Amino acid sequence: MPNERLRDALLRNGLDLDHVAKATGTDPKTVERWITRGRTPYPRHRHTIASMVRETENYLWPDAVAPERKAEIAESEVVKVYPHRNSIPVDLWDRLIEDATEHVEVLVHAALFLVERPTFVKGLARKAANGARIRLLFGDPASREVARRSDEEQLGKGTLSARIRNALAFYRPLQSVDGVEMRFHKATLYNSIFRFDDEMIINTHVYGFQGAHAPALHLRRLSAGDLFETYSESFETVWSQSKPATF
């Protein structure tokens, strides 16, 4: 069975059989078999190719790594566990935001704490101008899902919707910026996701608690890892079901 993920990744990065063959020290015909027949390269070749196309080995070859090994790698993807999101050091947020050059992806309801940083929105515009892809997903303030979450977090009727609208006011300058996309979702949000290139903050949601008081994970993507990829795929699923944000 052809490996369409590998084929697509090579095409997106402008790479042909000769490029891959030279990088891996193999024959172009071998590379062709990896694509057209779905053959699995040796681990050292998988790592090289994954680095070339900026994808994980787990994405390109889902069955190549044994489940036991995936579990071991997943442990290494966890940089640190924080008992509460508001215990994450400010300088960590600042570093993640400042260092991101390719991807900024945010899946939240409101996340007002982000726009409390005076330069955050301007920074996103600057990153987009330099070629980064910025994708922001907010809870639909008019949805039943947001109303229900406001009750579950004991915020009071309409409070979360108001927070979302308050946050959107800060993002209004990004509406016409190329490279910045903003959407509304109606998903049952089990986690908030903050991706900055190959690092993530995952803010778990706990029934009855506000997000700031729920645990958070700091993840760093590893080529053969599964954990980072799981949350990345979750973001993509919500994104595909969302609609453009209206202000």
Short mmCIF file of C-alpha atoms in Angstrom, two decimals:
data_model
loop_
_atom_site.label_atom_id
_atom_site.label_comp_id
_atom_site.label_asym_id
_atom_site.label_seq_id
_atom_site.Cartn_x
_atom_site.Cartn_y
_atom_site.Cartn_z
CA MET A 1 0.00 0.00 0.00
CA PRO A 2 1.49 3.40 -0.97
CA ASN A 3 2.63 5.72 1.78
CA GLU A 4 0.61 8.81 0.84
CA ARG A 5 1.71 10.71 3.94
CA LEU A 6 5.34 10.36 2.92
CA ARG A 7 4.57 11.26 -0.70
CA ASP A 8 2.67 14.37 0.36
CA ALA A 9 5.35 15.44 2.85
CA LEU A 10 8.07 15.23 0.20
CA LEU A 11 6.01 17.17 -2.33
CA ARG A 12 5.19 19.91 0.20
CA ASN A 13 8.89 20.37 0.87
CA GLY A 14 9.99 20.25 -2.77
CA LEU A 15 11.95 17.02 -2.34
CA ASP A 16 12.32 14.27 -4.93
CA LEU A 17 13.71 10.73 -4.88
CA ASP A 18 17.27 11.91 -5.50
CA HIS A 19 17.17 14.35 -2.56
CA VAL A 20 16.07 11.63 -0.17
CA ALA A 21 18.43 9.04 -1.61
CA LYS A 22 21.40 11.36 -1.15
CA ALA A 23 20.42 12.28 2.40
CA THR A 24 19.92 8.66 3.46
CA GLY A 25 22.77 7.14 1.45
CA THR A 26 20.41 4.83 -0.42
CA ASP A 27 19.32 4.21 -4.00
CA PRO A 28 16.47 6.26 -5.53
CA LYS A 29 14.68 2.99 -6.33
CA THR A 30 14.74 2.13 -2.62
CA VAL A 31 13.19 5.50 -1.81
CA GLU A 32 10.55 4.89 -4.47
CA ARG A 33 9.60 1.60 -2.79
CA TRP A 34 9.23 3.42 0.54
CA ILE A 35 6.62 5.59 -1.18
CA THR A 36 4.85 3.39 -3.73
CA ARG A 37 4.93 0.09 -1.86
CA GLY A 38 4.78 1.39 1.68
CA ARG A 39 8.07 -0.23 2.68
CA THR A 40 9.37 0.89 6.07
CA PRO A 41 12.90 2.39 6.13
CA TYR A 42 15.44 1.55 8.82
CA PRO A 43 15.16 3.72 11.97
CA ARG A 44 18.16 5.88 11.03
CA HIS A 45 16.60 6.62 7.64
CA ARG A 46 13.20 7.36 9.17
CA HIS A 47 14.80 9.89 11.48
CA THR A 48 16.61 11.60 8.59
CA ILE A 49 13.49 11.80 6.43
CA ALA A 50 11.30 13.01 9.29
CA SER A 51 13.77 15.83 9.94
CA MET A 52 13.84 16.76 6.25
CA VAL A 53 10.06 17.08 5.95
CA ARG A 54 9.50 18.39 9.50
CA GLU A 55 7.06 15.65 10.45
CA THR A 56 7.22 13.00 13.15
CA GLU A 57 8.20 9.43 12.41
CA ASN A 58 4.97 8.36 14.05
CA TYR A 59 2.96 10.41 11.52
CA LEU A 60 4.87 9.14 8.48
CA TRP A 61 5.06 5.51 9.61
CA PRO A 62 2.33 4.92 12.25
CA ASP A 63 3.09 1.23 12.65
CA ALA A 64 6.88 1.38 12.58
CA VAL A 65 7.43 1.89 16.32
CA ALA A 66 6.29 -0.78 18.76
CA PRO A 67 3.63 0.30 21.31
CA GLU A 68 6.01 -0.32 24.20
CA ARG A 69 8.62 1.93 22.63
CA LYS A 70 6.01 4.63 21.92
CA ALA A 71 5.09 4.61 25.60
CA GLU A 72 8.73 5.10 26.59
CA ILE A 73 9.17 7.97 24.14
CA ALA A 74 5.93 9.60 25.33
CA GLU A 75 7.38 9.84 28.83
CA SER A 76 10.32 11.74 27.39
CA GLU A 77 7.97 14.16 25.59
CA VAL A 78 6.71 15.40 28.94
CA VAL A 79 9.05 18.16 30.02
CA LYS A 80 7.18 19.00 33.21
CA VAL A 81 3.80 18.63 34.89
CA TYR A 82 2.35 21.66 36.68
CA PRO A 83 -0.37 21.23 39.33
CA HIS A 84 -2.14 24.35 38.04
CA ARG A 85 -1.85 26.35 34.83
CA ASN A 86 -1.28 29.53 36.82
CA SER A 87 1.83 27.95 38.36
CA ILE A 88 3.59 27.89 34.98
CA PRO A 89 6.44 30.42 35.18
CA VAL A 90 5.86 33.62 33.26
CA ASP A 91 9.30 33.35 31.67
CA LEU A 92 8.35 29.96 30.16
CA TRP A 93 5.31 31.46 28.44
CA ASP A 94 7.44 34.37 27.26
CA ARG A 95 10.10 32.05 25.82
CA LEU A 96 7.60 29.83 24.03
CA ILE A 97 5.80 32.79 22.51
CA GLU A 98 8.97 34.64 21.52
CA ASP A 99 10.80 31.64 20.02
CA ALA A 100 7.97 30.36 17.79
CA THR A 101 8.71 31.00 14.12
CA GLU A 102 6.58 28.47 12.18
CA HIS A 103 3.43 27.50 14.08
CA VAL A 104 1.29 29.09 16.76
CA GLU A 105 -1.90 27.13 17.41
CA VAL A 106 -4.29 27.93 20.23
CA LEU A 107 -7.45 25.98 21.14
CA VAL A 108 -9.30 27.62 24.03
CA HIS A 109 -12.56 29.17 25.12
CA ALA A 110 -11.19 32.64 25.88
CA ALA A 111 -7.66 32.53 27.37
CA LEU A 112 -7.76 36.15 28.44
CA PHE A 113 -4.48 35.65 30.26
CA LEU A 114 -2.64 35.58 26.91
CA VAL A 115 -3.75 39.06 25.87
CA GLU A 116 -2.76 40.41 29.26
CA ARG A 117 0.68 40.48 27.67
CA PRO A 118 0.80 43.91 25.96
CA THR A 119 2.87 42.68 23.02
CA PHE A 120 1.15 39.31 22.41
CA VAL A 121 -1.19 40.30 19.58
CA LYS A 122 1.40 42.50 17.88
CA GLY A 123 3.86 39.64 18.20
CA LEU A 124 1.46 37.30 16.38
CA ALA A 125 1.10 39.81 13.55
CA ARG A 126 4.87 40.10 13.29
CA LYS A 127 5.32 36.33 13.22
CA ALA A 128 2.68 35.99 10.49
CA ALA A 129 4.47 38.63 8.42
CA ASN A 130 7.64 36.56 8.74
CA GLY A 131 5.92 33.43 7.44
CA ALA A 132 4.53 31.73 10.56
CA ARG A 133 1.09 30.13 10.40
CA ILE A 134 -1.14 31.40 13.21
CA ARG A 135 -4.37 29.49 13.94
CA LEU A 136 -6.59 30.52 16.83
CA LEU A 137 -9.70 28.62 17.94
CA PHE A 138 -12.13 30.25 20.38
CA GLY A 139 -15.34 28.95 21.88
CA ASP A 140 -18.41 30.23 20.05
CA PRO A 141 -19.77 32.76 22.57
CA ALA A 142 -23.33 32.16 21.34
CA SER A 143 -23.19 28.38 21.67
CA ARG A 144 -24.89 26.12 24.21
CA GLU A 145 -21.53 24.45 24.82
CA VAL A 146 -20.01 27.68 26.13
CA ALA A 147 -23.07 28.36 28.28
CA ARG A 148 -22.82 24.88 29.76
CA ARG A 149 -19.09 25.26 30.49
CA SER A 150 -19.77 28.57 32.23
CA ASP A 151 -22.15 26.74 34.57
CA GLU A 152 -19.78 23.79 35.08
CA GLU A 153 -16.93 26.07 36.08
CA GLN A 154 -19.28 27.90 38.45
CA LEU A 155 -18.65 31.19 36.69
CA GLY A 156 -22.26 32.27 36.48
CA LYS A 157 -24.65 32.59 33.56
CA GLY A 158 -23.13 34.33 30.57
CA THR A 159 -19.76 34.92 32.20
CA LEU A 160 -17.68 32.74 29.86
CA SER A 161 -19.39 34.18 26.78
CA ALA A 162 -18.52 37.66 28.02
CA ARG A 163 -14.91 36.63 28.59
CA ILE A 164 -14.67 35.31 25.04
CA ARG A 165 -16.05 38.55 23.60
CA ASN A 166 -13.63 40.53 25.76
CA ALA A 167 -10.71 38.46 24.48
CA LEU A 168 -11.84 38.85 20.84
CA ALA A 169 -11.71 42.62 21.17
CA PHE A 170 -7.94 42.33 21.62
CA TYR A 171 -7.60 40.09 18.54
CA ARG A 172 -9.60 42.38 16.24
CA PRO A 173 -6.43 43.92 14.68
CA LEU A 174 -5.47 40.45 13.40
CA GLN A 175 -8.61 40.02 11.27
CA SER A 176 -6.97 41.40 8.12
CA VAL A 177 -3.48 39.99 8.71
CA ASP A 178 -2.33 37.40 6.16
CA GLY A 179 -1.22 34.20 7.85
CA VAL A 180 -3.58 34.59 10.80
CA GLU A 181 -6.77 32.51 10.90
CA MET A 182 -9.35 32.71 13.67
CA ARG A 183 -12.32 30.40 14.10
CA PHE A 184 -15.16 29.57 16.51
CA HIS A 185 -15.68 26.02 17.76
CA LYS A 186 -18.50 24.27 19.60
CA ALA A 187 -16.41 21.37 20.83
CA THR A 188 -16.62 19.89 24.29
CA LEU A 189 -13.21 21.10 25.35
CA TYR A 190 -11.37 18.49 27.40
CA ASN A 191 -8.07 20.34 27.10
CA SER A 192 -6.87 23.75 26.04
CA ILE A 193 -3.95 23.50 23.62
CA PHE A 194 -1.20 26.07 23.17
CA ARG A 195 1.30 25.06 20.49
CA PHE A 196 4.46 27.00 19.75
CA ASP A 197 6.43 25.18 17.03
CA ASP A 198 7.59 21.90 18.61
CA GLU A 199 6.48 22.68 22.15
CA MET A 200 3.04 22.67 23.72
CA ILE A 201 1.26 23.58 26.89
CA ILE A 202 -1.74 21.31 27.51
CA ASN A 203 -4.13 22.72 30.09
CA THR A 204 -6.37 19.87 31.21
CA HIS A 205 -9.95 20.68 32.18
CA VAL A 206 -11.32 19.45 35.49
CA TYR A 207 -15.05 19.51 36.18
CA GLY A 208 -15.95 22.29 38.58
CA PHE A 209 -12.61 24.11 38.25
CA GLN A 210 -11.54 27.04 36.13
CA GLY A 211 -8.72 26.39 33.68
CA ALA A 212 -6.19 28.41 35.65
CA HIS A 213 -6.58 26.01 38.58
CA ALA A 214 -6.40 22.77 36.54
CA PRO A 215 -3.18 20.83 35.82
CA ALA A 216 -1.00 21.58 32.81
CA LEU A 217 1.62 19.65 30.84
CA HIS A 218 4.64 21.08 29.07
CA LEU A 219 5.41 18.87 26.05
CA ARG A 220 8.28 18.84 23.59
CA ARG A 221 7.84 17.03 20.30
CA LEU A 222 10.07 14.02 19.60
CA SER A 223 10.37 12.50 16.14
CA ALA A 224 9.15 9.02 17.11
CA GLY A 225 6.81 10.27 19.81
CA ASP A 226 3.07 9.81 20.05
CA LEU A 227 1.89 12.18 22.77
CA PHE A 228 2.54 15.53 21.06
CA GLU A 229 1.07 14.12 17.86
CA THR A 230 -2.11 13.06 19.65
CA TYR A 231 -2.85 16.60 20.80
CA SER A 232 -1.86 18.00 17.40
CA GLU A 233 -4.37 15.70 15.70
CA SER A 234 -7.00 16.73 18.24
CA PHE A 235 -6.44 20.37 17.29
CA GLU A 236 -6.82 19.48 13.60
CA THR A 237 -10.09 17.68 14.27
CA VAL A 238 -11.61 20.68 16.05
CA TRP A 239 -10.24 23.03 13.39
CA SER A 240 -11.91 21.03 10.61
CA GLN A 241 -15.28 21.29 12.39
CA SER A 242 -15.07 25.00 13.21
CA LYS A 243 -16.26 28.11 11.39
CA PRO A 244 -14.64 31.51 10.74
CA ALA A 245 -14.83 33.79 13.77
CA THR A 246 -17.16 36.74 13.49
CA PHE A 247 -16.55 39.86 15.56
#
